[in-house]
Short mmCIF file of C-alpha atoms and ligand atoms in Angstrom, two decimals:
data_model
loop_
_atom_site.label_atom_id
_atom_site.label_comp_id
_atom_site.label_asym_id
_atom_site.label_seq_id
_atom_site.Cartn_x
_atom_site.Cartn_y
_atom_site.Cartn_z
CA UNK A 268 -107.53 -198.32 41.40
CA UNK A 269 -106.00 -201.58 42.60
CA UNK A 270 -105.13 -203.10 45.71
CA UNK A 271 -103.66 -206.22 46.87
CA UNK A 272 -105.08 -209.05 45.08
CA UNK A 273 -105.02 -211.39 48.52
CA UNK A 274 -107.25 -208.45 49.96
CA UNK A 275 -109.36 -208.74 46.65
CA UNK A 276 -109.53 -212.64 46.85
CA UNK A 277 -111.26 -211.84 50.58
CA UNK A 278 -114.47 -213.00 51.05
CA UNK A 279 -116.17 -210.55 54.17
CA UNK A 280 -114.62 -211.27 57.10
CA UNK A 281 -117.57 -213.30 58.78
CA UNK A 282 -118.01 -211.57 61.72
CA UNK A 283 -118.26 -208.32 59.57
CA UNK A 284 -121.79 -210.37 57.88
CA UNK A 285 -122.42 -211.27 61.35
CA UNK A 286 -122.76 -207.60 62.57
CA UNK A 287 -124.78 -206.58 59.91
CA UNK A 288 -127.50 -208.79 60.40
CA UNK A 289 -127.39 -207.90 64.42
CA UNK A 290 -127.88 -204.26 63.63
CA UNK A 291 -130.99 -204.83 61.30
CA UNK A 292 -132.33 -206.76 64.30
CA UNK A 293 -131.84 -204.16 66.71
CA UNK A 294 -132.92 -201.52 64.66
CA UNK A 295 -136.22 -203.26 64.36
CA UNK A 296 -136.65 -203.69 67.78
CA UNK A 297 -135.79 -206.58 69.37
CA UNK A 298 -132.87 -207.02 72.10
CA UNK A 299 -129.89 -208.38 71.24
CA UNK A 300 -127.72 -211.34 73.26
CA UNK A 301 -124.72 -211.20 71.47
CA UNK A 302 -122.76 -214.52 71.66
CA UNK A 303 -120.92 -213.83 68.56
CA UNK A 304 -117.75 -212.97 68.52
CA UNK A 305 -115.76 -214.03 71.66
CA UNK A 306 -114.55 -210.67 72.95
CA UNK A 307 -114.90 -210.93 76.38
CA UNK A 308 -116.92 -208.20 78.40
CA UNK A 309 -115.96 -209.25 81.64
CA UNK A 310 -114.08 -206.28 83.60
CA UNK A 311 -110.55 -206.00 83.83
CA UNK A 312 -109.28 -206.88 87.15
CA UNK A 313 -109.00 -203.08 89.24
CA UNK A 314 -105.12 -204.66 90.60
CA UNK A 315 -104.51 -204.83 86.45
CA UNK A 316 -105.82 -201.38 85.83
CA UNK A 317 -104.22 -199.16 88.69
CA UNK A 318 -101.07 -200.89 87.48
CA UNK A 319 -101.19 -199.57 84.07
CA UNK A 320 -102.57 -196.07 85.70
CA UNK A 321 -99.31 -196.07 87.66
CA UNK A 322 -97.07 -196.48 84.63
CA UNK A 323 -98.35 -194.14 82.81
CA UNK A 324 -95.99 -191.19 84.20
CA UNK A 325 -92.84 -193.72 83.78
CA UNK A 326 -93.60 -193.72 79.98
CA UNK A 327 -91.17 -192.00 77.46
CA UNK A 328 -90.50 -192.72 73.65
CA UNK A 329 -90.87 -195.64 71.48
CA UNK A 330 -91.70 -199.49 73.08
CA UNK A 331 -88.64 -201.70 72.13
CA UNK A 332 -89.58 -204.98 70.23
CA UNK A 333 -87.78 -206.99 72.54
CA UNK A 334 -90.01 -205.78 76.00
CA UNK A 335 -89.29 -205.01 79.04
CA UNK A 336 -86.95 -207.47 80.83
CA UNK A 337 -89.64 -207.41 83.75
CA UNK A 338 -92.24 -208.42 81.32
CA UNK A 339 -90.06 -211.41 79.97
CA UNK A 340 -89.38 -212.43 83.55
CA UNK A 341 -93.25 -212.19 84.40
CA UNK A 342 -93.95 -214.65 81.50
CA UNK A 343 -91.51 -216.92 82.02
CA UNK A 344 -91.83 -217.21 85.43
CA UNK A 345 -95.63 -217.95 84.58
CA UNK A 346 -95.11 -220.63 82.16
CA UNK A 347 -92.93 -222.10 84.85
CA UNK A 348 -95.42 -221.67 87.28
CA UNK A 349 -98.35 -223.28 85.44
CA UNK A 350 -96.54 -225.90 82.90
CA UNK A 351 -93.13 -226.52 84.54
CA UNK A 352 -91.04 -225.67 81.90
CA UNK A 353 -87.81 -223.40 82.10
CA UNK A 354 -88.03 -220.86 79.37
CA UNK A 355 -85.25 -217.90 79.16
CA UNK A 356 -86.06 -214.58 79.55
CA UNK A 357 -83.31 -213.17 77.80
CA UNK A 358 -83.93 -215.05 74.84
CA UNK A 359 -86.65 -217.36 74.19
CA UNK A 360 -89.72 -214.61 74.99
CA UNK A 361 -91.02 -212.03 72.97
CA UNK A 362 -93.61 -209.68 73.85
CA UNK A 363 -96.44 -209.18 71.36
CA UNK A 364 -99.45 -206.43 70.76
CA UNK A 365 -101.75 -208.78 71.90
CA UNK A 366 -101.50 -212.42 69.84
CA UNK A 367 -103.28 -211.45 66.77
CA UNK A 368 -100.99 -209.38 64.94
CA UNK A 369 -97.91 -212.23 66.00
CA UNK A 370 -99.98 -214.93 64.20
CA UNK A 371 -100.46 -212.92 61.19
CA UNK A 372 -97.52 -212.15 60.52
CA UNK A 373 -95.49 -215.20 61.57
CA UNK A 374 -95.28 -216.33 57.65
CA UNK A 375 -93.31 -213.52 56.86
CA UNK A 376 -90.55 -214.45 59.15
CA UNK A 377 -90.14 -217.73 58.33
CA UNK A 378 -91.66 -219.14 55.16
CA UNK A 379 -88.83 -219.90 52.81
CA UNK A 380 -90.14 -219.90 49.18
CA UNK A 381 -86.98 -220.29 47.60
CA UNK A 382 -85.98 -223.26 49.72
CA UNK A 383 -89.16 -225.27 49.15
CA UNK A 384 -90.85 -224.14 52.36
CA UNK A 385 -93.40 -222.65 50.84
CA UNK A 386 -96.68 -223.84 52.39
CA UNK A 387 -98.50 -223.45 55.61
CA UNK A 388 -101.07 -226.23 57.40
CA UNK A 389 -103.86 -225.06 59.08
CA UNK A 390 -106.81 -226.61 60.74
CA UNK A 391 -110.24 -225.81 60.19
CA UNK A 392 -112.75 -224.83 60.77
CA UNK A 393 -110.79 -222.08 63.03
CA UNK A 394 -109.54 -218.32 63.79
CA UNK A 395 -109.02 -217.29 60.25
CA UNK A 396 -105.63 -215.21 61.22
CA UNK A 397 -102.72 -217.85 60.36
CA UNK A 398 -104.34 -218.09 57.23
CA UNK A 399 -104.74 -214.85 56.15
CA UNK A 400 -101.33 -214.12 57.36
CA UNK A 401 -100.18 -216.69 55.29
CA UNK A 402 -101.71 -215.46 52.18
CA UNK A 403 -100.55 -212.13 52.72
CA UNK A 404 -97.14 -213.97 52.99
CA UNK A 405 -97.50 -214.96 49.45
CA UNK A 406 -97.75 -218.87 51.11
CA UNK A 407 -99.45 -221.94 49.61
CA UNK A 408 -102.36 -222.70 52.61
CA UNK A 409 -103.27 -226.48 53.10
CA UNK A 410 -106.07 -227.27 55.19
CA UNK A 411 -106.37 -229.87 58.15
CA UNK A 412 -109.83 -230.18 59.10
CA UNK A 413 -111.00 -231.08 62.41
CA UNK A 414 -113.57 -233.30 62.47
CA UNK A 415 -115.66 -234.77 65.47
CA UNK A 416 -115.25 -238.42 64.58
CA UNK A 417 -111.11 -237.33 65.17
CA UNK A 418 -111.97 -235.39 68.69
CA UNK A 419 -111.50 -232.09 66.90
CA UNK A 420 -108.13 -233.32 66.76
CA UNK A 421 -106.32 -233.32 63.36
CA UNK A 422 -105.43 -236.96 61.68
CA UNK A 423 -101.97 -236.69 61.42
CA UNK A 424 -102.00 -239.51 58.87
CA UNK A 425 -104.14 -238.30 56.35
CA UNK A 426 -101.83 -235.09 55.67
CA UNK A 427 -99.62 -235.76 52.63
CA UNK A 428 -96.02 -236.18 52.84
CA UNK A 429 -95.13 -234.17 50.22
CA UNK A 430 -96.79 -230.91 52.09
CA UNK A 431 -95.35 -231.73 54.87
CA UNK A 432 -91.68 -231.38 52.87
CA UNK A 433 -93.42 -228.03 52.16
CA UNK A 434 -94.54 -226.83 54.95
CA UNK A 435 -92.96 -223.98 56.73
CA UNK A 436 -95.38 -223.76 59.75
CA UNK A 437 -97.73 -226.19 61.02
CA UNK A 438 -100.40 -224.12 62.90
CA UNK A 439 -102.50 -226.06 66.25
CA UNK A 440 -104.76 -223.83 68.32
CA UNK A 441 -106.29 -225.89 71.33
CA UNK A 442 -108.32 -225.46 73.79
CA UNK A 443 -109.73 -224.68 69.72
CA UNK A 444 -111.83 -222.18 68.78
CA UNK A 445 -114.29 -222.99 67.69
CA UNK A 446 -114.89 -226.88 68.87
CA UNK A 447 -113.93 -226.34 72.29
CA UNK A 448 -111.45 -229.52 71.81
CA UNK A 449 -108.30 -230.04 74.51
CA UNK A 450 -105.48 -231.34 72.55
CA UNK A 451 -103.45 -234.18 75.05
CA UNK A 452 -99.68 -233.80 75.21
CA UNK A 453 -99.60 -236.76 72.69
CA UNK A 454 -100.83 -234.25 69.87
CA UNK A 455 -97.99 -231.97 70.93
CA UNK A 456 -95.53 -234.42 71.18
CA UNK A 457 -96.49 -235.93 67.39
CA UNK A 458 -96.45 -232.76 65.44
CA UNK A 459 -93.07 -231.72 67.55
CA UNK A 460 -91.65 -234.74 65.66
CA UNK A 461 -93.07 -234.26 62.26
CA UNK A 462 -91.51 -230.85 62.68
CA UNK A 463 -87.97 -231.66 63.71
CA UNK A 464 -88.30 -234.81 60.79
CA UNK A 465 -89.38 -232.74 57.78
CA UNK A 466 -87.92 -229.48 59.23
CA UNK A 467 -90.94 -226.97 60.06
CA UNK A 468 -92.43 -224.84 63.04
CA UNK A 469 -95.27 -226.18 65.52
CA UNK A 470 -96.90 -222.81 65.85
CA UNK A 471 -99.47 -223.51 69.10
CA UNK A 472 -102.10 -220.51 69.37
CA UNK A 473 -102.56 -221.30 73.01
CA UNK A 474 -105.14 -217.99 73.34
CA UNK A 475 -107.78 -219.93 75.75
CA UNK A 476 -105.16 -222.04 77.71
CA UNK A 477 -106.90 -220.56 80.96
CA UNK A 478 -110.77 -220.91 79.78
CA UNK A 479 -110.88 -224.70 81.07
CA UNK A 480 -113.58 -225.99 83.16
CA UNK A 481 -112.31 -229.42 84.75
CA UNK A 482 -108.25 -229.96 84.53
CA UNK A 483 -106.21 -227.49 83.38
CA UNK A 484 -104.92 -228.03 79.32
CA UNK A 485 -101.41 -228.63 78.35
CA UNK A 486 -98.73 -226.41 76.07
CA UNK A 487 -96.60 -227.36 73.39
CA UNK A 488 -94.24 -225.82 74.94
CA UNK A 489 -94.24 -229.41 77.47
CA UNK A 490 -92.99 -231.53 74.65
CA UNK A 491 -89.52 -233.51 75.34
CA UNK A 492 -87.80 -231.88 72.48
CA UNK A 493 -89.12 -228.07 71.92
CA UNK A 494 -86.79 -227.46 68.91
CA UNK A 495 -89.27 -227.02 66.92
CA UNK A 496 -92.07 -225.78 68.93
CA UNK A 497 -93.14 -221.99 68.99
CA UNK A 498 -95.81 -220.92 71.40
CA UNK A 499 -98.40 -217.61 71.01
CA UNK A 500 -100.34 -217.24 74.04
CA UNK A 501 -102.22 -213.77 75.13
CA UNK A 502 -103.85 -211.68 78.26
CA UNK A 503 -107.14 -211.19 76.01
CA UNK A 504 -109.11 -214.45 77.32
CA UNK A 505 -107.08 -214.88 80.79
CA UNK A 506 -107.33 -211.51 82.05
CA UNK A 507 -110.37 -210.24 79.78
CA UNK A 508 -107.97 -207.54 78.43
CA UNK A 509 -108.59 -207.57 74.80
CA UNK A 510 -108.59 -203.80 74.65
CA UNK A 511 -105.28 -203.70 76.39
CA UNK A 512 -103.14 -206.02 73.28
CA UNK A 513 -100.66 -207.78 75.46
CA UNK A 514 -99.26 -211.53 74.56
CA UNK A 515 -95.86 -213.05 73.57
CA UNK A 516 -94.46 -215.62 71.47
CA UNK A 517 -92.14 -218.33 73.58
CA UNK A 518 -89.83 -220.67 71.36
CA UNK A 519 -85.99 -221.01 70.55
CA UNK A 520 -83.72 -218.36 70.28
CA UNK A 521 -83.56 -217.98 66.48
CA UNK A 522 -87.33 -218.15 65.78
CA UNK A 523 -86.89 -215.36 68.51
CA UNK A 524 -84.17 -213.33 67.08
CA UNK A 525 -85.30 -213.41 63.60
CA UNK A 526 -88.58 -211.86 65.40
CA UNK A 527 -86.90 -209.23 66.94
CA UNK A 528 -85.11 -208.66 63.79
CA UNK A 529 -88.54 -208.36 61.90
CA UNK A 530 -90.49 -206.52 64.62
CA UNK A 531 -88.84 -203.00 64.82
CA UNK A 532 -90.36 -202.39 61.35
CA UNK A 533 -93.63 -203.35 61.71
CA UNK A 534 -93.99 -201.31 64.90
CA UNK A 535 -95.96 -203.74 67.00
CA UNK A 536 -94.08 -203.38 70.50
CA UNK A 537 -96.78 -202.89 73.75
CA UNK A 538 -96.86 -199.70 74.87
CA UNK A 539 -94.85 -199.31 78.33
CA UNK A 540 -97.53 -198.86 80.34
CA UNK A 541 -99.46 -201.72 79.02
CA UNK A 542 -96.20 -204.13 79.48
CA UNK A 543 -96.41 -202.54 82.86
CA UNK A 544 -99.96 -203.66 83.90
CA UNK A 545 -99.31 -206.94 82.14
CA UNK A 546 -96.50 -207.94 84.58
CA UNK A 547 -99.26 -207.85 87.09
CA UNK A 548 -101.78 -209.90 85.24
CA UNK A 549 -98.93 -212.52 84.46
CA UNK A 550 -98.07 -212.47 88.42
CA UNK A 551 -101.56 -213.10 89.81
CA UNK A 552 -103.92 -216.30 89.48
CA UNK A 553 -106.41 -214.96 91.49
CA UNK A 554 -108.49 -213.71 88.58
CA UNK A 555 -107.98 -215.76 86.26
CA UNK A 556 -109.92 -218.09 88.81
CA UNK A 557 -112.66 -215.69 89.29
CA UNK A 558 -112.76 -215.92 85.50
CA UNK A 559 -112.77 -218.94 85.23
CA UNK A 560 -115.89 -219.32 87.78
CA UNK A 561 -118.03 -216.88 85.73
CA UNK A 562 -117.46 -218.63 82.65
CA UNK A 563 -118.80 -221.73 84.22
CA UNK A 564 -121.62 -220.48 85.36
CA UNK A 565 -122.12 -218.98 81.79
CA UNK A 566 -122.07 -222.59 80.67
CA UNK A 567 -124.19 -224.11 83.34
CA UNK A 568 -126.87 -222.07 82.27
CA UNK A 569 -126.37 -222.19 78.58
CA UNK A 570 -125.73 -226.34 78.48
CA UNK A 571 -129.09 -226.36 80.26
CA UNK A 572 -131.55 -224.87 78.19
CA UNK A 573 -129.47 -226.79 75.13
CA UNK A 574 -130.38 -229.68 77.00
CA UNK A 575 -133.67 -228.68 77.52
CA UNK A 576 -134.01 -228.30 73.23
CA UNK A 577 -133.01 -231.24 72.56
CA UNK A 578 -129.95 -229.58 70.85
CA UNK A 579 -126.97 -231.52 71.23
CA UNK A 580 -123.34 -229.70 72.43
CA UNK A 581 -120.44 -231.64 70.40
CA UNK A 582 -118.20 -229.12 72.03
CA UNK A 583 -117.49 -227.72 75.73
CA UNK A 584 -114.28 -228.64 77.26
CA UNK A 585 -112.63 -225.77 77.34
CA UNK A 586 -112.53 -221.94 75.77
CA UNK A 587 -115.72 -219.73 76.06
CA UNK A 588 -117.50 -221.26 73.36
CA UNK A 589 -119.90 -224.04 73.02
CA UNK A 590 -119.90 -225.72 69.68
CA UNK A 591 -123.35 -227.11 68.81
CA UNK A 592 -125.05 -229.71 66.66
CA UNK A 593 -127.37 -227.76 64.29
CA UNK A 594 -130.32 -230.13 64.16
CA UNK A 595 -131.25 -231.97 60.90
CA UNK A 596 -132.30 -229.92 58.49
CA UNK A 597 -131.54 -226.70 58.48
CA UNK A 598 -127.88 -225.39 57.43
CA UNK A 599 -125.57 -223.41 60.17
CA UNK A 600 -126.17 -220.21 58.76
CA UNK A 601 -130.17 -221.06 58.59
CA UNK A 602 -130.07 -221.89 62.20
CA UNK A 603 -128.02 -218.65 63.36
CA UNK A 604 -130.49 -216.25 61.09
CA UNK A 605 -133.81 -218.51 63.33
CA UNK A 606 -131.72 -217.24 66.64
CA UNK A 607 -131.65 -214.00 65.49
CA UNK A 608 -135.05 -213.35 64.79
CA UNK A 609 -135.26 -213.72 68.58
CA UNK A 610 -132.25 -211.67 69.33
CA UNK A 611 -129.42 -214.30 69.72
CA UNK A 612 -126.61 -213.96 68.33
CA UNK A 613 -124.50 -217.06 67.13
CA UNK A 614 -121.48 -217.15 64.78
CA UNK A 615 -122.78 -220.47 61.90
CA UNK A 616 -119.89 -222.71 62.45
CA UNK A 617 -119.64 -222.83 58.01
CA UNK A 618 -118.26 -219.05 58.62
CA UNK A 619 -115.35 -220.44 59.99
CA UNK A 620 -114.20 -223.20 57.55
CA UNK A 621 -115.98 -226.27 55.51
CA UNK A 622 -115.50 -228.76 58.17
CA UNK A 623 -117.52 -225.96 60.56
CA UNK A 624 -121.02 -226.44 58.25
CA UNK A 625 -123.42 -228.64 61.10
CA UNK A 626 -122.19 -226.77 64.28
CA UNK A 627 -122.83 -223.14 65.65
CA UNK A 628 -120.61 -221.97 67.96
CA UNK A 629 -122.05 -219.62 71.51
CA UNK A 630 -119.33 -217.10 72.69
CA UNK A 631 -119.63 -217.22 76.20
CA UNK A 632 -119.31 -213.30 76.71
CA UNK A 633 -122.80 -211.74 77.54
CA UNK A 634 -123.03 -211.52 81.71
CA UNK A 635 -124.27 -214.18 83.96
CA UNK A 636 -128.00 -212.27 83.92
CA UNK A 637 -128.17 -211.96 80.13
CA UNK A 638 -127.10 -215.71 79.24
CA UNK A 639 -129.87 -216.44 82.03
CA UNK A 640 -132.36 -214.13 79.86
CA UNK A 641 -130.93 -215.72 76.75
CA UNK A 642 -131.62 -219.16 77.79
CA UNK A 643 -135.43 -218.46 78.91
CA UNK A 644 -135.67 -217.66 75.14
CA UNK A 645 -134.15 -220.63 73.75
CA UNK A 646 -136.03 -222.98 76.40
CA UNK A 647 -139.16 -221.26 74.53
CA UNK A 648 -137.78 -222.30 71.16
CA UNK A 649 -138.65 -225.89 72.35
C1 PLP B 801 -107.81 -218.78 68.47
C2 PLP B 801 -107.43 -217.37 68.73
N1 PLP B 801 -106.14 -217.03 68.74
C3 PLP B 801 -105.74 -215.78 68.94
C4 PLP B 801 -106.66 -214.77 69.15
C5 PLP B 801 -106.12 -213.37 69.27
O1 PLP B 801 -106.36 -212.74 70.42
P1 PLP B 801 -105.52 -211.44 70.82
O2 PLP B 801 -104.98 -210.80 69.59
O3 PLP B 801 -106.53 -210.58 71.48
O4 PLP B 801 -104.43 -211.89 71.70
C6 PLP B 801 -108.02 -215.07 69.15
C7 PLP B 801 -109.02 -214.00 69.34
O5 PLP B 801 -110.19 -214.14 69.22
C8 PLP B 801 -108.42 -216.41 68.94
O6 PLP B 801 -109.71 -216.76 68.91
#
């Protein structure tokens, strides 16, 4: 027997640990408030879901990789809408099965081994994907961490010249998961140069760019010169449509063509019916607003019983988590097995890279009641 020795080289994927330990809890009675993993659980809007019932006749044979032209039109005519910039259509858009499978698979397209572009930065602690996609890629990995003396913001400085002659792809994700950081247009305009100057991608996972609680957060794709610059964004946290798998990548044409090149063979094209209802969710703010409201109110009530403990939040500007201090003494995965024994569910921020050991992060997903019933129980811990 043998299989892939990345696979083998795997440690659990956390969350899979994570799940575990939630179903011995529950199984010995006590109720679980899972703020885990951040899959949201909020309903998807009913405007959203009688679209993609009305497509569903319409649909016939396989999803093309390059979408529906409506679907391109929707998300460009959103990112024009909510960060001013002109992207085409015809070229510069790709629709993706939700953002996940995009971001994994990115290094295949355009690390260059031969050529010397062999390596891929990432920052950490973060969503483990661009990694793992890059291992699978047969990539080198170098990691950026994010610390909180730096904002949560990588130092651009400290990352050695020679890997960035390397590097093929130079991952960001902000609003971050998990530190809740905004990045400023600055960040985006700094790595956009260090890309065009030692000739590599600025990949920006922009997943949570709607999750923001006081001024809306800025894309890559805003930079003077986007040459460089290739933008994942998704309906999962905007529209709460995990389930449905519905995002795109934005960037120039030949990032995009080499995509639709590589695409038809990896079979990862939206269904119709789903690029159907997404044209919908692209096209109205309304929800996303609503969305946004509830998550607030998630956080009200969560920052306030933190407050109440004494626990300090390093972490809330934006996204659905809330990245906490651990207090002194105990280790993050210590602190998330205490929560547990009282039926809360945290992800221990050293699950999700070196730099995360200190901090748990809170998902934001359980409803407006349960985070109320949640924080009762922490307030108790006190
Ligand atoms: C940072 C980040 N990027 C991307 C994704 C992928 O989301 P999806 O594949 O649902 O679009 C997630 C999901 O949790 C995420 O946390």
């Amino acid at each position: 027997m043998h299989v892939s020795p990345v696979l083998a080289a795997q440690a659990t994927y956390p969350f899979v640990r994570i799940e575990q330990a939630k179903r011995e809890t529950a199984a010995a009675g006590i109720e679980i408030f899972d703020f885990g993993q951040g899959d949201p659980r909020e309903p998807t809007d009913p405007l959203i879901r009688q679209a993609l019932v009305d497509a569903l006749g319409e649909t016939r044979g396989y999803p093309k990789a390059e979408g529906l032209p409506e679907l391109r039109e929707a998300v460009a005519g959103w990112l024009e809408r909510r960060f001013g910039v002109a992207v085409d259509p015809g070229s510069e858009i790709v629709p993706t099965y939700g953002s996940k499978e995009a971001i994994f698979s990115f290094a295949q397209v355009v690390v260059d081994r031969d050529l010397g572009k062999d390596t891929v930065l990432v920052t950490e602690p973060g969503y483990p994907v661009p990694e793992r996609g890059a291992l699978f890629a047969g990539a080198r990995v170098v990691h950026v961490p994010l610390l909180e003396e730096n904002g949560f913001l990588p130092d651009l400085d400290a990352v050695d010249q020679n890997d960035l002659s390397r590097t093929a792809i130079f991952w960001l994700n902000y609003p971050n998961n998990p530190t809740a950081a905004v990045a400023p247009l600055e960040l985006y305009e700094r790595v956009a140069e260090l890309a065009r100057a030692h000739d590599f991608l600025l990949a920006s996972d922009e997943a949570y760019s709607e999750l923001w609680f006081t001024e809306p957060p800025p894309s890559a794709l805003q930079v003077a010169d986007r040459t460089n610059v290739v933008v994942f964004n998704t309906l999962s946290k905007r529209s709460s449509m995990t389930g449905y798998r519905s995002g795109f990548v934005a960037g120039p044409r030949w990032v995009m063509d080499a995509l639709r090149q590589y695409r038809p063979t990896v079979g990862t094209a939206p269904q119709e019916f789903v690029q159907r209802a997404s044209v919908v969710a692209w096209g109205d703010e309304e929800h996303v607003t609503r969305a946004r409201e509830v998550y607030g109110r998630k956080r009200e009530v969560l920052l306030g019983a933190l407050d109440a403990l004494g626990w300090r939040v390093a972490g809330s500007e934006a996204t659905m988590y809330l990245w906490v201090e651990v207090p002194a003494g105990e280790s993050s995965e210590e602190l998330a097995g205490r929560l547990l024994e009282h039926g809360i569910v945290v992800a221990p921020g050293a699950y999700l890279g070196a730099s995360g050991e200190g901090y748990v992060r809170i998902a934001l997903v359980p409803t407006v009641e349960d985070c109320e019933r949640a924080a009762a129980i922490l307030r108790g811990l006190a």
